[in-house]
CSV table of C-alpha atoms in Angstrom, one decimal:
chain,number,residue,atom,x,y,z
Z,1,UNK,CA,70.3,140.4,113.6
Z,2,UNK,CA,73.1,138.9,115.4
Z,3,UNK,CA,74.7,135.4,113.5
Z,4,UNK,CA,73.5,132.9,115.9
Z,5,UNK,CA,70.1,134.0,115.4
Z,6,UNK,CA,70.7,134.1,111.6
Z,7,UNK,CA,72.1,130.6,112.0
Z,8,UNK,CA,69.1,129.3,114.0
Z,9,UNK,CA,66.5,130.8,111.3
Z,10,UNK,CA,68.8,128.6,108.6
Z,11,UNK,CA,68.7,125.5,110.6
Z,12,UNK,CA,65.4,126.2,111.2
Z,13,UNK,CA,64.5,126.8,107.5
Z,14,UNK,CA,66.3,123.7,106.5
Z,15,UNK,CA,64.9,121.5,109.1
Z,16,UNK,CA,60.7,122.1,108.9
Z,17,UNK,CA,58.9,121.1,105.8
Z,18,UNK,CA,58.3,123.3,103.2
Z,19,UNK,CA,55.0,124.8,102.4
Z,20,UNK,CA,54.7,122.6,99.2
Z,21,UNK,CA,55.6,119.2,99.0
Z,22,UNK,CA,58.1,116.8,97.2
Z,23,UNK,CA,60.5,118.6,94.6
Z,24,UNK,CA,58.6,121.9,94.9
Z,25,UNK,CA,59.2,122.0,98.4
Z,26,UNK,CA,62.6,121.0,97.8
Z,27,UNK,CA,63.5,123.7,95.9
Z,28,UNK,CA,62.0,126.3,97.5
Z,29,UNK,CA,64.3,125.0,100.3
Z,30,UNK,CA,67.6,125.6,98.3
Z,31,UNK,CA,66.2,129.6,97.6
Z,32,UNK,CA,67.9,130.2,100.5
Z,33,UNK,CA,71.3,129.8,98.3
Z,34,UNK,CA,72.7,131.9,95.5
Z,35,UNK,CA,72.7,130.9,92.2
Z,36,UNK,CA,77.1,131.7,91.3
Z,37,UNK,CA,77.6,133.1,88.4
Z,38,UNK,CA,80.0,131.4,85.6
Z,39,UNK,CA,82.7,133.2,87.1
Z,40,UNK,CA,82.1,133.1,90.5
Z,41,UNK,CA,82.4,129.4,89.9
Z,42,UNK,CA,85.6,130.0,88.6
Z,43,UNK,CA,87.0,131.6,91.3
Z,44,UNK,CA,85.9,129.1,93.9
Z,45,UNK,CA,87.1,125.8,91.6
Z,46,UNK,CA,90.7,127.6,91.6
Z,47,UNK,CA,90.8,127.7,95.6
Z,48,UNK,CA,89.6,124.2,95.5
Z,49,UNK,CA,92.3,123.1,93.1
Z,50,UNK,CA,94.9,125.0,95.5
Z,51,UNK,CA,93.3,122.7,98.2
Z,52,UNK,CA,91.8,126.1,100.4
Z,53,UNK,CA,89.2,125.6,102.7
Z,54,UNK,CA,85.8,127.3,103.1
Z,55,UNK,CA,87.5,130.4,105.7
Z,56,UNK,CA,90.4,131.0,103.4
Z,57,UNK,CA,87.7,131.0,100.4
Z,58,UNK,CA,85.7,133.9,102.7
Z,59,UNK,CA,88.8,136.3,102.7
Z,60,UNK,CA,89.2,135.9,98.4
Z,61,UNK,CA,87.2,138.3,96.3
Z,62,UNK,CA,84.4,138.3,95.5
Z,63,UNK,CA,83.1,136.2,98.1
Z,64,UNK,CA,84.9,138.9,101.0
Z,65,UNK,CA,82.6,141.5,99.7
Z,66,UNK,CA,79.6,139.8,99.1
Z,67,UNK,CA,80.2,138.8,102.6
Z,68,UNK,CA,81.0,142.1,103.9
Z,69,UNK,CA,77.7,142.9,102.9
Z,70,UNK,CA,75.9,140.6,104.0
Z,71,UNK,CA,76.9,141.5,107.1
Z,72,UNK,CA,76.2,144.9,106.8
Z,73,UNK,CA,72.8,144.8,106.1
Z,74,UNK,CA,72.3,142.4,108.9
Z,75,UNK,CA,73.7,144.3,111.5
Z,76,UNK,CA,71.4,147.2,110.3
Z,77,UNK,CA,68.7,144.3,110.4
Z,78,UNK,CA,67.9,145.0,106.3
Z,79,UNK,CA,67.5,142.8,103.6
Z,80,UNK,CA,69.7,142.0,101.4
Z,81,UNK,CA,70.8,141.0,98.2
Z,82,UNK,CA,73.9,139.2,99.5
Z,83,UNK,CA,72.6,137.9,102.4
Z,84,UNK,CA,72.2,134.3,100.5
Z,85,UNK,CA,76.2,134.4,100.2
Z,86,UNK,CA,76.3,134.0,104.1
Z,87,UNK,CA,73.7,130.8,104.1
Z,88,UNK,CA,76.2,129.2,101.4
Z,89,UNK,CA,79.0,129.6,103.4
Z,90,UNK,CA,77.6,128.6,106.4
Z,91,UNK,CA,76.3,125.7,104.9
Z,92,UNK,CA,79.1,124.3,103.3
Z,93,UNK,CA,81.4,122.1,105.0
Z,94,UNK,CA,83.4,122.4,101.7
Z,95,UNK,CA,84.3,124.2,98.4
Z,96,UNK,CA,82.9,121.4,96.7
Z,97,UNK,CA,79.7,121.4,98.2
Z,98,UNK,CA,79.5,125.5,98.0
Z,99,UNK,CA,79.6,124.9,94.4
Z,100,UNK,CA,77.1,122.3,94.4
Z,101,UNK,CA,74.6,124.1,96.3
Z,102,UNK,CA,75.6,127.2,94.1
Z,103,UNK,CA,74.4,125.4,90.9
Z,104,UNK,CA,71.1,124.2,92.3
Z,105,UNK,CA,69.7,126.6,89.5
Z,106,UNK,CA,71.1,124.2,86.6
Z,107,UNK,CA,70.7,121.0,88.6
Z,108,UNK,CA,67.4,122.0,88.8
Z,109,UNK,CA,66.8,123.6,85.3
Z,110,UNK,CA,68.5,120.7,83.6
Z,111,UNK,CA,66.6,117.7,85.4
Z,112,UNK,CA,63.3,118.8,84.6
Z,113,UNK,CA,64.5,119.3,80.5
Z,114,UNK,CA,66.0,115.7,80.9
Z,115,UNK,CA,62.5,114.5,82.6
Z,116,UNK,CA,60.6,115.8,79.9
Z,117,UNK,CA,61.7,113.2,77.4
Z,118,UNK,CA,59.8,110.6,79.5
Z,119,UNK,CA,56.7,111.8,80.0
Z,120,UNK,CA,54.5,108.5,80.8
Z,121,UNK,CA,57.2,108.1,83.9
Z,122,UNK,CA,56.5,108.7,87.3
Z,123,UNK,CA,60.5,109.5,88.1
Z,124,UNK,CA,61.5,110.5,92.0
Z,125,UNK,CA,63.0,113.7,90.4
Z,126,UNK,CA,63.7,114.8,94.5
Z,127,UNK,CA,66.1,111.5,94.9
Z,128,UNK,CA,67.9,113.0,91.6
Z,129,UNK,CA,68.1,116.2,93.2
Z,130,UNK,CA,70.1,114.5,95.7
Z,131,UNK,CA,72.3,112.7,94.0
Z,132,UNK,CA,72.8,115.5,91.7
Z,133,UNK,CA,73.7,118.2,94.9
Z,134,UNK,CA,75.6,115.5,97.2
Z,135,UNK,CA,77.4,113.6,94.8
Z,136,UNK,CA,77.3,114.4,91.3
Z,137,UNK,CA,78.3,118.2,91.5
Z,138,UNK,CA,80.9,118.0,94.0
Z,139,UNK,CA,83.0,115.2,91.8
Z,140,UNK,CA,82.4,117.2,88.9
Z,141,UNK,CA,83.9,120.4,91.1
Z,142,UNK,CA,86.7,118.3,92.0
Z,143,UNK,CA,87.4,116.6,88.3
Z,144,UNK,CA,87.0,120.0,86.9
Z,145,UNK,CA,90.2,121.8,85.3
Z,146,UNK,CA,89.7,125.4,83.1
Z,147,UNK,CA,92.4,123.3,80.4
Z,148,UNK,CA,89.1,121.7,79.6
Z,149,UNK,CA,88.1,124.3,77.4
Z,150,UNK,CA,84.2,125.0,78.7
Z,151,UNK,CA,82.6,126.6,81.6
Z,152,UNK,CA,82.1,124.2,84.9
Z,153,UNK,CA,78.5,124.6,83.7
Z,154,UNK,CA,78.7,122.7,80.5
Z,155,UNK,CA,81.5,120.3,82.4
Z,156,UNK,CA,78.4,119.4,84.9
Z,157,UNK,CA,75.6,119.4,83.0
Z,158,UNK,CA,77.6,116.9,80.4
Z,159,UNK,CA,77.8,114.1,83.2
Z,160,UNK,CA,74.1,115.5,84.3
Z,161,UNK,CA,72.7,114.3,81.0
Z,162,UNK,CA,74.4,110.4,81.6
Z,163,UNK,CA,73.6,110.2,85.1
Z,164,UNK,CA,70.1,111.0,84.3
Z,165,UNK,CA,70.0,107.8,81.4
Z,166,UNK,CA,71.2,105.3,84.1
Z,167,UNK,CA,68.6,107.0,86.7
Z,168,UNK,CA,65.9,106.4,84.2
Z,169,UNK,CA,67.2,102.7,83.6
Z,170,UNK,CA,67.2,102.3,86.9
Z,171,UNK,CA,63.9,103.3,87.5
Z,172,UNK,CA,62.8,101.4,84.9
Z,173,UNK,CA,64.0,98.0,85.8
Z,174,UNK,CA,62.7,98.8,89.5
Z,175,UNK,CA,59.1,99.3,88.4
Z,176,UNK,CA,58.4,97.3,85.9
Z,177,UNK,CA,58.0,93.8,85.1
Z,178,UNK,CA,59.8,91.6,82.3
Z,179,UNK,CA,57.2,91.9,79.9
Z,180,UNK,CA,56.6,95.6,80.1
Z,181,UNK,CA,60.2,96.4,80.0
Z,182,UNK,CA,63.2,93.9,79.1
Z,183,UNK,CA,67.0,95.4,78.1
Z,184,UNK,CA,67.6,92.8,75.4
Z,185,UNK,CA,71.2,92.4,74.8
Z,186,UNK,CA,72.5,93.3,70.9
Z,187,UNK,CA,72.9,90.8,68.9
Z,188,UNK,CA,74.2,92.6,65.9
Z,189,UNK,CA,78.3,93.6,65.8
Z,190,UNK,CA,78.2,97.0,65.5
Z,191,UNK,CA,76.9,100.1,67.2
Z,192,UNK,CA,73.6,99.3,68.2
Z,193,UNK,CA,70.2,101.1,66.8
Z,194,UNK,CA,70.0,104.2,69.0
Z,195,UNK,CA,66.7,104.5,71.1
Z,196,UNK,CA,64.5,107.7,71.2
Z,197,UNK,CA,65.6,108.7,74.2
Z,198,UNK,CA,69.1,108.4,73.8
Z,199,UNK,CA,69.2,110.2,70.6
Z,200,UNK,CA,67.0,113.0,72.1
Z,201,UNK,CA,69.2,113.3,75.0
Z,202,UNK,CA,72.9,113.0,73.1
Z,203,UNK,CA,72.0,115.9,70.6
Z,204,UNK,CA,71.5,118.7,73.0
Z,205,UNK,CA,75.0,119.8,71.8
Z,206,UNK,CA,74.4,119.6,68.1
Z,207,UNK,CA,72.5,122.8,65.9
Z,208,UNK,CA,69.1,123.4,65.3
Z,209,UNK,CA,68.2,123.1,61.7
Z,210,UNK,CA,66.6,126.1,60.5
Z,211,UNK,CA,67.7,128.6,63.1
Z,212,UNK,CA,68.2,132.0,62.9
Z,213,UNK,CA,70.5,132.8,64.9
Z,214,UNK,CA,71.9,129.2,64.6
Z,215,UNK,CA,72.5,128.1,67.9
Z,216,UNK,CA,72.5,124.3,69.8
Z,217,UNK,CA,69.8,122.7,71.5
Z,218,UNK,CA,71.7,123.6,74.7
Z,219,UNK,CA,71.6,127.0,73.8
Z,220,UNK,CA,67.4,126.5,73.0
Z,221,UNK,CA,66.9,125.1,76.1
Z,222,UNK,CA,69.0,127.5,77.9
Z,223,UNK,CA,66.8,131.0,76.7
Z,224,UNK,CA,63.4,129.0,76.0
Z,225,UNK,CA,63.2,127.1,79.8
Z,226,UNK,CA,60.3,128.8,82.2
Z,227,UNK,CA,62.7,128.6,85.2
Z,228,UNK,CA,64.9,132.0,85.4
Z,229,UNK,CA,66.9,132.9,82.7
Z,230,UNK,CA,70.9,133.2,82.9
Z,231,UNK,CA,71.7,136.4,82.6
Z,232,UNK,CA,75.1,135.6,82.9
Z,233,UNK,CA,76.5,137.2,79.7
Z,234,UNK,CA,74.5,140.6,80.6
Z,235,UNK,CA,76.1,140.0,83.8
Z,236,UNK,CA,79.9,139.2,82.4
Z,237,UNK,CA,79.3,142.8,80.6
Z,238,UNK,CA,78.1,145.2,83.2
Z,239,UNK,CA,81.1,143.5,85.7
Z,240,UNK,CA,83.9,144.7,82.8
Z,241,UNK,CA,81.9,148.1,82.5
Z,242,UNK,CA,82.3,148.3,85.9
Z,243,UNK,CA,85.9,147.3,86.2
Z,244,UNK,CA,86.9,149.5,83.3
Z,245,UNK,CA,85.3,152.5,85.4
Z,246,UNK,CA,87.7,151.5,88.1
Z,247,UNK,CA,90.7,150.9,86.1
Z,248,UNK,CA,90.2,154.6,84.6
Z,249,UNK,CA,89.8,156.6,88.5
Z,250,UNK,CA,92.6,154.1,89.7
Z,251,UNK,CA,94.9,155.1,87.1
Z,252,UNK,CA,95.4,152.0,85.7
Z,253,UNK,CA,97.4,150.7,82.6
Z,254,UNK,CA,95.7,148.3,80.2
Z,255,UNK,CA,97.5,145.2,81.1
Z,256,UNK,CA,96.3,145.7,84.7
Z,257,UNK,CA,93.1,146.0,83.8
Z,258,UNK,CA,93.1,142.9,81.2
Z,259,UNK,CA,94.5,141.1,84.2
Z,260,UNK,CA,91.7,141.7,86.6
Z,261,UNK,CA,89.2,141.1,83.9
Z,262,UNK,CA,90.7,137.6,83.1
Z,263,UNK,CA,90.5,136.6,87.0
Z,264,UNK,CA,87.9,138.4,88.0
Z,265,UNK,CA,85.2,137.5,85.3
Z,266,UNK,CA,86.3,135.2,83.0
Z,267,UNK,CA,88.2,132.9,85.8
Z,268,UNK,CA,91.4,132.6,85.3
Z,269,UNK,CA,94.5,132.0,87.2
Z,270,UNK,CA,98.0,133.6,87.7
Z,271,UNK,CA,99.5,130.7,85.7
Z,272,UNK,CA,96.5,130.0,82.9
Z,273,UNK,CA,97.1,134.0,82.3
Z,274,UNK,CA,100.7,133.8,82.0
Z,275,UNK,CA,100.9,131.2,79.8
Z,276,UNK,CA,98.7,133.0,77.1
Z,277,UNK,CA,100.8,135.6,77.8
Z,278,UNK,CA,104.0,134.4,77.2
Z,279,UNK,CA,105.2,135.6,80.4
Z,280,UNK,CA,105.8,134.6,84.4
Z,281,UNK,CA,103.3,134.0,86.3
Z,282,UNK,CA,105.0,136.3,89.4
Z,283,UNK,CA,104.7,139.2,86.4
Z,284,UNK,CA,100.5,138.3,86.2
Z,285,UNK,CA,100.5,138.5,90.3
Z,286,UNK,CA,102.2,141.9,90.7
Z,287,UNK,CA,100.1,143.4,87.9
Z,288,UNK,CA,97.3,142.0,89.9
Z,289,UNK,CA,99.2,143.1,93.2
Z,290,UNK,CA,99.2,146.6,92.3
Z,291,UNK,CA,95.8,147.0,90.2
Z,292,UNK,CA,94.2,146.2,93.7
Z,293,UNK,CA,96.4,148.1,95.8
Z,294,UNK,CA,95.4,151.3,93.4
Z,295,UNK,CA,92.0,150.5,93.4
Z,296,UNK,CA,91.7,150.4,97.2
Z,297,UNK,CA,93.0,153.5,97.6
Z,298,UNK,CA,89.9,154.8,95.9
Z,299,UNK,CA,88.3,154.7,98.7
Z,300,UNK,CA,85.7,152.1,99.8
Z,301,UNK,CA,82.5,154.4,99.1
Z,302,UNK,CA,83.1,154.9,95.5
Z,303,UNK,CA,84.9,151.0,94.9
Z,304,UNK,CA,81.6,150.2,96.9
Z,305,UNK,CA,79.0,152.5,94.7
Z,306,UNK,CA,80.6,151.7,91.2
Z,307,UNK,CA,80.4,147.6,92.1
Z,308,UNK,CA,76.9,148.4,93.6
Z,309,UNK,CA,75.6,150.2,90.7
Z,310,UNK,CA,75.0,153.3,93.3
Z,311,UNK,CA,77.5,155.3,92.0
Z,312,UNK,CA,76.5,156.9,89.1
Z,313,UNK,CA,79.2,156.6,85.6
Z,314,UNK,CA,81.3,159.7,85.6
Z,315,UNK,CA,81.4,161.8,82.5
């Protein structure tokens, strides 16, 4: 499949209705697209923040092999599991809005959680979706910094859960009358009596009573939701397996190794890495430097098999 005929069938996927209508539809639209992982995100937020553009974010790992393959398999005319990465990127006029359309899955996930504390409401969810995806998510991608101390994840689905009150406010004072719905002001000093809603919606972050293992309502939500679950811990695990494999046929000391998992996985930078380190950031980039340089000369076939899962562990 050559790429203007791959960039026809996008357009043309994007432009006809969908099979099913309203927010269904809508998201079966966006299937196109990825779903990043954690620290794919990471990766991505760190060229934004070094003000790179979409074509330098193409030649940074990951995103240069998932792209690689995609092109691959669609030069052999297969399918493909990262034939998705090539939609995003052609899609995106921006990092920004690659990350945005690469967190559909939470925009998604999260919107119908929020929209279940108002069950007699008939709520556009789609026009959400679109806020969410054009507006929301890229400032959040832009505002975003790792000193923060959580994932871009829990940084966008934070300003998710506000956006969503004033959306239902909104919709509320639209399409309804005075006497069915009236925001009195307070007239007490003092915080005012919190409605059911609110308080629903403000303790997502706080534990479960009577949970074993504890976790937060977040965390309930997160592994309880029918939508597909986020496998991104499994994920984080299997990637350092894999990068350990790599570190050992490479030769690799451990400080190389620890280097490329921090950047790699967890998504950090040169200078977040040095700084726990207590050392120069041009030490963290040479360790990095030469890690990859030893790694390449592994060969592409076995890098390719191990990060593939073809390759079979050696003994």
């Amino acid at each position: 499949m050559s790429e203007r005929v791959r960039r026809a069938g996008i357009r043309e996927a994007q432009s006809q209705p969908s099979i099913r209508p309203g927010i269904e539809g809508f998201a079966d639209g966006m299937k196109i697209f990825p779903r990043l992982k954690e620290w794919e995100n990471q990766i991505a937020l760190q060229a934004l923040r070094e003000r790179k553009t979409v074509d330098e974010l193409r030649g940074i790992t990951p995103f240069r092999q998932h792209l690689k393959g995609a092109k691959r398999a669609m030069e052999a005319g297969k399918d493909d599991p990262f034939l998705p990465f090539a939609n995003l990127f052609d899609a995106s006029p921006s990092i920004d809005m690659l990350v945005s359309f690469g967190n559909f899955h939470t925009i998604r996930t999260w919107t119908w959680t929020f929209a279940q504390q108002y069950p007699n409401l008939n709520l556009p969810l789609e026009q959400f979706y679109q806020n969410a995806l054009f507006t929301i998510a890229p400032v959040q991608a832009k505002a975003y910094d790792p000193s923060f101390g959580k994932s871009y994840t829990s940084f966008l689905v934070d300003m998710l859960k506000l956006r969503f009150v004033s959306f239902v406010n909104q919709h509320k004072r639209d399409h309804t009358t005075p006497v069915s719905y009236e925001e009195k002001s307070a007239i007490k000093i003092g915080r005012p009596a919190a409605r059911r809603e609110r308080v629903m919606l403000m303790s997502l972050d706080a534990p479960m009573q009577h949970v074993e293992p504890p976790q937060t309502v977040f965390e309930f939500l997160e592994t309880t939701h029918h939508a597909p679950q986020d496998t991104t811990q499994a994920e984080d695990r299997e990637a350092r397996d894999k990068i350990h494999l790599l570190s050992q046929l490479a030769g690799l000391n451990d400080k190389q190794e620890e280097t490329l998992v921090a950047l790699f996985i967890y998504g950090g930078d040169t200078k977040l890495i040095a700084q726990l380190r207590r050392s120069t950031s041009r030490s963290v980039r040479g360790q990095r430097q030469t890690a990859l340089e030893r790694i390449q000369k592994l060969g592409y076939e076995t890098v390719n098999g191990i990060l593939t899962g073809t390759t079979p562990p050696r003994g």
